[in-house]
Amino acid sequence: MQTYLVGGAVRDRLMGMPVKERDFVVVGADPDIMSARGFQQVGSHFPIYLHPETHEEYALARSRRSADGAKGDFADDGPVTLEQDLARRDLTINAIAEDEQGRLIDPFGGREDLQRRLLRHVSDAFVDDPIRILRVARFMARYADFGFTVAPETEALMVEMVVAGRLDKLVPERVWQELSGALGEPRPRSFFETLRGVGALQRVFPEIDALWGVPQPKHWHPEVDCGEHTMLALQVAVDLSDDPEVRFATLTHDLGKATTPERILPSHYGHEARGVKAIQRICNRIKAPTRFRELACRCATFHGYLHRLYDLKPKTVLKLLAGLDAFRQPQRLQQFILVCQADYQGRLGFRQRPYPQAHDLMRIYQAASEVSSATLDHTLMGRLLGDAIRRERIKRISDVMNSLEAAVD
């Protein structure tokens, strides 16, 4: 029985990055041997074993991947060598092992590819699991800022897999896992650009892919293209927050623009409602968690309200706060504001422009929340808020507080 450190732990150490978790592969053992040594088996399709002391994950060496993105691997009929196990892995940079003496085993040139900043598939076994196309894209989201690119031969293989329809039977949960993982990386736009480059974005996320080539008014969107705007906004969201819900809502806030009738372009009247329908389709298809769906739908519905805050009528201000369920879920209001700021600043040349609406809506909310439980009804509250907005255009938010406090007294 021989144990090797494999995968991300070896890769990240060689890149000088912190190692977050360690995975091991075991050669020359079977389930009975693992059990006799105190390892706890978890999982049913293909088991993982937890070390009795460290609780780190150990897997028996295996050589075959499952087909069509199904969970887990097939069990092998006989003994499997370390090189066979490494050969079935996705990328060469993930197919480096380290033995118990600290020596590296690198049969596929992973260290050289790290130096070349290259994502290259290990072998033809890459095609056995089409989710690997999304994994390559996710690695680009992680390492694009380090100068990594996809090897031409790997990119060509990904195109062949897409054309052959290999992405048509992906397991929804695994698609969500890769998408949510990509949204947590430093440069998530590279995930979508990589998928789009090999034709996979249209197969997996057609609602997002359809944004490219759709124009917007140049006055408000110097970048013009809806797809480029979405990518710019997503990167601003990364700068503003590490909240994956905020990033997902930013990604999907303008999906309705992809279905705008051509006769009204570059205007996008009614895109909010169309966007909610598109978000529902995506979330249903990939089984996105409810909290992601709810925030994304509310942001798609109301993001234009905050941009026009200073022109809103009193009842519309209250409609915005009520629609966001702000008084019961104040964290959702904060998330919404971040999405709107990312939308506004995610335009060509807008990144450093101020967005005072973010601060001002929060002040309005704070003023209104202090009296929402008092005897002041919503009609009066709306009138007072509206008066303050129209009179001062939110330049002096203290007027809102003073008006509401006087009404309660």
XYZ file of C-alpha atoms in Angstrom:
409
model
C 0.000 0.000 0.000
C 1.454 3.340 -1.130
C -0.042 6.754 -0.514
C 0.454 9.836 -2.706
C -0.601 13.463 -2.367
C -2.311 14.452 -5.616
C -4.168 17.175 -7.463
C -4.692 20.713 -6.268
C -2.475 20.506 -3.194
C 0.589 19.662 -5.303
C -0.329 22.157 -8.028
C -0.919 25.060 -5.639
C 2.286 24.424 -3.709
C 4.302 24.445 -6.927
C 2.642 27.759 -7.847
C 3.519 29.242 -4.459
C -0.129 29.489 -3.470
C -1.617 28.454 -0.112
C -2.823 24.859 0.058
C -6.414 24.821 1.294
C -7.040 21.084 1.347
C -5.180 17.884 0.592
C -6.350 14.815 -1.309
C -4.591 11.475 -1.469
C -4.648 8.454 -3.766
C -3.828 4.972 -2.499
C -2.164 2.338 -4.680
C -2.088 -1.348 -3.758
C -5.068 -1.407 -1.410
C -8.717 -2.419 -1.469
C -11.757 -1.554 0.663
C -10.969 -4.318 3.169
C -7.423 -3.030 3.718
C -8.661 0.546 4.137
C -11.265 -0.560 6.675
C -8.704 -2.631 8.592
C -6.511 0.452 8.918
C -9.293 2.496 10.452
C -10.383 4.544 7.421
C -14.066 5.480 7.320
C -15.786 4.930 3.987
C -18.113 7.669 2.721
C -20.035 7.790 -0.544
C -21.667 4.926 -2.368
C -21.053 5.256 -6.130
C -17.301 5.375 -5.720
C -16.148 5.553 -2.117
C -13.850 8.031 -0.470
C -12.070 7.107 2.731
C -11.518 9.483 5.642
C -8.247 9.175 7.546
C -8.920 8.029 11.140
C -6.955 10.943 12.631
C -6.741 13.817 10.123
C -10.092 13.093 8.388
C -8.448 13.995 5.083
C -9.825 12.288 1.967
C -8.175 9.223 0.447
C -9.310 7.453 -2.734
C -8.240 4.146 -4.204
C -6.399 4.487 -7.496
C -8.763 4.177 -10.446
C -8.388 4.447 -14.178
C -11.819 5.087 -15.684
C -14.161 8.058 -15.549
C -17.921 7.823 -15.748
C -19.732 8.860 -18.922
C -21.905 11.898 -19.643
C -21.047 13.817 -16.502
C -22.522 11.292 -14.070
C -21.337 11.403 -10.497
C -18.281 9.429 -9.471
C -16.099 6.904 -11.303
C -16.375 3.293 -12.315
C -14.599 0.778 -10.115
C -11.761 -1.113 -11.786
C -11.616 -4.877 -12.087
C -7.983 -5.231 -11.090
C -4.978 -3.355 -9.645
C -4.382 0.171 -10.895
C -1.001 1.886 -11.012
C -0.368 5.482 -10.012
C 0.332 6.456 -13.628
C -2.994 4.935 -14.719
C -4.761 6.978 -12.066
C -3.019 10.182 -13.122
C -3.761 9.486 -16.795
C -7.530 9.659 -16.260
C -7.322 13.138 -14.680
C -8.398 16.263 -16.536
C -5.359 18.547 -16.881
C -1.642 17.936 -16.688
C -1.274 20.501 -13.902
C -3.658 18.332 -11.848
C -1.881 15.074 -12.703
C 1.190 15.560 -10.523
C 1.667 13.369 -7.451
C 3.994 13.548 -4.474
C 5.114 10.456 -2.544
C 5.598 10.196 1.200
C 9.248 11.279 0.851
C 8.267 14.466 -0.982
C 9.361 13.291 -4.426
C 7.278 14.397 -7.392
C 5.837 11.975 -9.930
C 4.946 13.899 -13.089
C 4.535 11.558 -16.078
C 2.579 14.041 -18.227
C 4.608 17.251 -17.962
C 2.446 19.114 -15.483
C 5.323 21.114 -13.998
C 6.393 22.305 -17.427
C 2.821 23.350 -18.222
C 2.689 25.299 -14.971
C 5.781 27.179 -16.070
C 4.305 27.722 -19.533
C 1.001 28.855 -17.950
C -0.862 26.284 -20.025
C -4.069 24.325 -19.383
C -3.600 21.093 -21.338
C -5.573 17.842 -21.162
C -3.726 14.727 -20.041
C -5.066 12.205 -22.533
C -8.038 11.249 -24.689
C -9.749 10.178 -21.457
C -10.668 13.869 -21.165
C -13.736 13.202 -23.336
C -15.133 10.630 -20.875
C -16.541 13.394 -18.679
C -17.913 16.453 -20.525
C -18.160 18.479 -17.316
C -14.419 18.914 -17.815
C -15.145 21.563 -20.432
C -16.673 23.652 -17.650
C -13.794 22.774 -15.334
C -11.242 24.083 -17.823
C -13.274 27.286 -18.053
C -13.358 27.529 -14.258
C -9.581 27.153 -14.101
C -9.337 30.014 -16.571
C -11.472 32.100 -14.188
C -8.968 31.272 -11.462
C -5.706 31.623 -13.358
C -6.330 34.057 -16.225
C -4.698 36.858 -14.251
C -1.564 34.689 -13.979
C -1.341 34.555 -17.771
C -2.753 31.058 -18.286
C -4.276 30.048 -21.610
C -5.924 26.880 -22.915
C -3.645 24.733 -25.072
C -4.707 24.769 -28.748
C -5.073 20.978 -28.830
C -7.261 21.055 -25.714
C -9.396 23.845 -27.128
C -9.840 21.860 -30.350
C -10.868 18.774 -28.372
C -13.409 20.817 -26.420
C -14.914 22.076 -29.689
C -15.184 18.489 -30.949
C -16.986 17.457 -27.759
C -19.453 20.320 -28.071
C -20.183 19.552 -31.728
C -20.688 15.881 -30.855
C -23.377 16.850 -28.337
C -21.447 15.670 -25.291
C -22.797 18.571 -23.212
C -26.429 17.673 -23.765
C -26.661 15.226 -20.837
C -24.794 17.023 -18.097
C -26.004 16.480 -14.556
C -27.639 19.782 -13.441
C -26.068 19.732 -9.994
C -22.596 19.491 -11.481
C -23.281 22.382 -13.839
C -24.344 24.502 -10.863
C -21.247 23.395 -8.959
C -18.959 24.593 -11.741
C -20.889 27.837 -12.283
C -20.956 28.743 -8.596
C -17.282 27.833 -8.326
C -16.438 30.085 -11.263
C -18.363 32.977 -9.717
C -16.118 32.668 -6.675
C -12.918 33.001 -8.701
C -10.984 36.252 -9.282
C -11.953 36.602 -12.959
C -15.295 34.881 -13.619
C -15.715 36.592 -16.999
C -12.969 34.269 -18.292
C -15.224 31.304 -17.479
C -17.905 32.570 -19.843
C -15.463 33.760 -22.485
C -13.758 30.351 -22.542
C -17.072 28.532 -22.891
C -18.203 30.932 -25.598
C -14.957 30.455 -27.489
C -15.562 26.705 -27.917
C -19.316 26.963 -28.525
C -20.231 25.570 -25.098
C -21.906 28.694 -23.692
C -24.751 28.447 -26.186
C -25.335 24.799 -25.202
C -25.167 25.209 -21.436
C -26.261 28.815 -20.832
C -28.058 29.940 -24.000
C -29.745 32.831 -22.178
C -26.329 34.333 -21.391
C -24.798 33.557 -24.760
C -27.662 35.379 -26.511
C -26.612 38.707 -24.958
C -23.639 39.111 -27.318
C -24.476 41.081 -30.415
C -27.457 42.855 -28.845
C -26.986 46.674 -28.904
C -27.824 49.236 -26.211
C -28.016 53.065 -26.326
C -24.438 54.318 -26.627
C -25.158 57.299 -24.365
C -25.695 55.029 -21.366
C -23.633 52.097 -22.590
C -20.495 53.190 -24.451
C -19.561 49.498 -24.762
C -22.908 49.050 -26.643
C -22.916 45.241 -26.610
C -25.073 43.621 -23.906
C -22.730 40.678 -23.489
C -19.717 42.915 -22.943
C -21.692 45.028 -20.480
C -22.626 41.911 -18.497
C -18.996 40.846 -18.285
C -17.884 44.343 -17.227
C -20.589 44.455 -14.560
C -19.645 40.994 -13.298
C -16.037 42.045 -12.792
C -17.167 45.152 -10.896
C -19.283 42.883 -8.687
C -16.124 40.889 -7.952
C -14.411 44.100 -6.830
C -17.379 45.099 -4.655
C -18.268 41.827 -2.960
C -17.274 38.205 -2.483
C -20.943 37.263 -2.051
C -21.772 34.632 -4.728
C -25.441 35.661 -4.663
C -24.490 39.219 -5.620
C -22.303 37.951 -8.437
C -25.011 35.633 -9.789
C -27.629 38.396 -9.671
C -25.244 40.718 -11.522
C -24.621 38.058 -14.157
C -28.351 37.647 -14.789
C -29.723 41.162 -14.237
C -30.066 41.991 -17.957
C -30.997 38.623 -19.471
C -34.257 40.059 -20.771
C -32.356 42.271 -23.212
C -31.484 39.205 -25.267
C -35.158 38.830 -26.219
C -35.929 42.473 -26.982
C -37.888 42.782 -30.259
C -35.587 44.045 -33.006
C -38.023 46.802 -33.983
C -37.383 48.715 -30.717
C -33.601 48.247 -30.465
C -31.417 49.708 -29.046
C -34.165 50.473 -26.496
C -35.068 47.610 -24.164
C -38.526 48.445 -22.881
C -39.921 45.634 -20.726
C -36.659 43.735 -20.433
C -37.090 43.424 -16.672
C -40.078 41.072 -16.850
C -38.525 39.083 -19.687
C -35.351 38.790 -17.641
C -37.193 37.239 -14.706
C -38.539 34.524 -17.000
C -35.046 33.815 -18.294
C -33.673 33.597 -14.749
C -36.404 31.136 -13.837
C -35.484 28.956 -16.814
C -31.800 28.870 -15.914
C -32.430 28.188 -12.238
C -34.892 25.417 -12.989
C -32.543 23.805 -15.471
C -29.430 23.742 -13.273
C -31.244 23.501 -9.918
C -29.821 26.722 -8.503
C -30.543 27.291 -4.783
C -33.672 29.283 -3.986
C -31.820 32.197 -2.396
C -29.873 32.783 -5.624
C -33.045 32.686 -7.678
C -34.939 35.090 -5.421
C -32.252 37.765 -5.284
C -31.605 37.521 -9.029
C -35.305 37.916 -9.872
C -35.730 40.930 -7.597
C -32.622 42.597 -9.006
C -33.795 41.987 -12.567
C -37.165 43.514 -11.680
C -36.050 46.578 -9.724
C -32.506 47.539 -10.770
C -33.765 50.357 -13.006
C -35.612 51.896 -10.058
C -32.427 52.641 -8.163
C -30.756 54.157 -11.212
C -33.721 56.580 -11.428
C -34.049 57.097 -7.673
C -34.132 60.883 -7.778
C -37.056 60.902 -10.196
C -39.257 58.356 -8.421
C -42.675 59.164 -7.029
C -43.263 58.526 -3.299
C -45.337 55.402 -3.869
C -42.626 54.051 -6.163
C -39.975 54.482 -3.466
C -42.112 52.416 -1.122
C -42.829 49.906 -3.879
C -39.086 49.443 -4.311
C -38.467 48.868 -0.597
C -41.481 46.580 -0.285
C -40.594 44.671 -3.451
C -37.165 43.949 -2.019
C -38.730 42.923 1.317
C -36.221 45.338 2.800
C -37.859 45.787 6.199
C -37.809 42.057 6.919
C -34.577 41.209 5.070
C -32.252 44.222 5.222
C -29.345 42.125 3.946
C -31.229 41.697 0.677
C -31.386 45.475 0.278
C -27.628 45.665 0.723
C -27.132 42.912 -1.872
C -29.473 44.685 -4.288
C -27.575 47.957 -3.941
C -24.289 46.218 -4.757
C -25.794 44.634 -7.872
C -27.108 48.008 -9.040
C -23.765 49.666 -8.466
C -22.032 46.899 -10.431
C -24.568 47.379 -13.230
C -23.958 51.136 -13.373
C -20.168 51.075 -13.055
C -19.840 48.041 -15.330
C -19.903 50.200 -18.436
C -17.044 51.371 -20.575
C -15.479 54.372 -18.824
C -17.936 54.311 -15.881
C -15.894 52.335 -13.325
C -14.746 55.376 -11.342
C -17.978 57.320 -11.584
C -19.777 57.881 -8.268
C -23.045 56.124 -7.604
C -24.690 58.212 -4.853
C -27.963 56.310 -5.187
C -26.378 53.458 -3.234
C -25.789 55.600 -0.143
C -29.009 57.542 -0.495
C -31.343 54.569 -0.765
C -29.797 53.114 2.376
C -30.402 56.390 4.207
C -34.019 56.428 3.051
C -34.436 52.865 4.253
C -32.908 53.693 7.627
C -35.209 56.685 8.022
C -38.290 54.739 7.045
C -37.440 51.694 9.166
C -37.331 53.809 12.343
C -40.995 54.681 12.004
C -42.319 51.626 10.195
C -43.405 50.043 13.472
C -44.988 53.227 14.809
C -48.504 54.541 14.110
C -47.420 56.222 10.893
C -49.166 54.454 8.005
C -47.543 53.763 4.648
C -49.569 56.418 2.840
C -48.254 59.207 5.048
C -44.769 57.745 5.037
C -44.790 57.666 1.260
C -45.948 61.276 1.034
C -43.261 62.486 3.425
C -40.546 60.523 1.681
C -41.728 61.839 -1.654
C -41.778 65.422 -0.444
C -38.209 65.132 0.790
C -37.060 63.500 -2.430
C -38.684 66.105 -4.651
C -37.625 69.061 -2.492
C -34.000 68.182 -1.915
C -33.441 65.383 -4.454
C -31.865 63.497 -1.565
C -29.069 66.014 -1.170
C -30.018 66.399 2.482
C -31.286 63.047 3.726
C -31.726 64.487 7.222
C -34.922 66.124 5.935
C -36.428 62.676 5.566
C -35.639 61.825 9.164
C -36.899 65.162 10.468
C -40.180 64.903 8.546
C -40.857 61.378 9.695
C -39.971 62.080 13.313
C -42.219 65.155 13.332
C -45.101 63.082 11.963
C -44.717 60.484 14.692
C -44.562 63.135 17.418
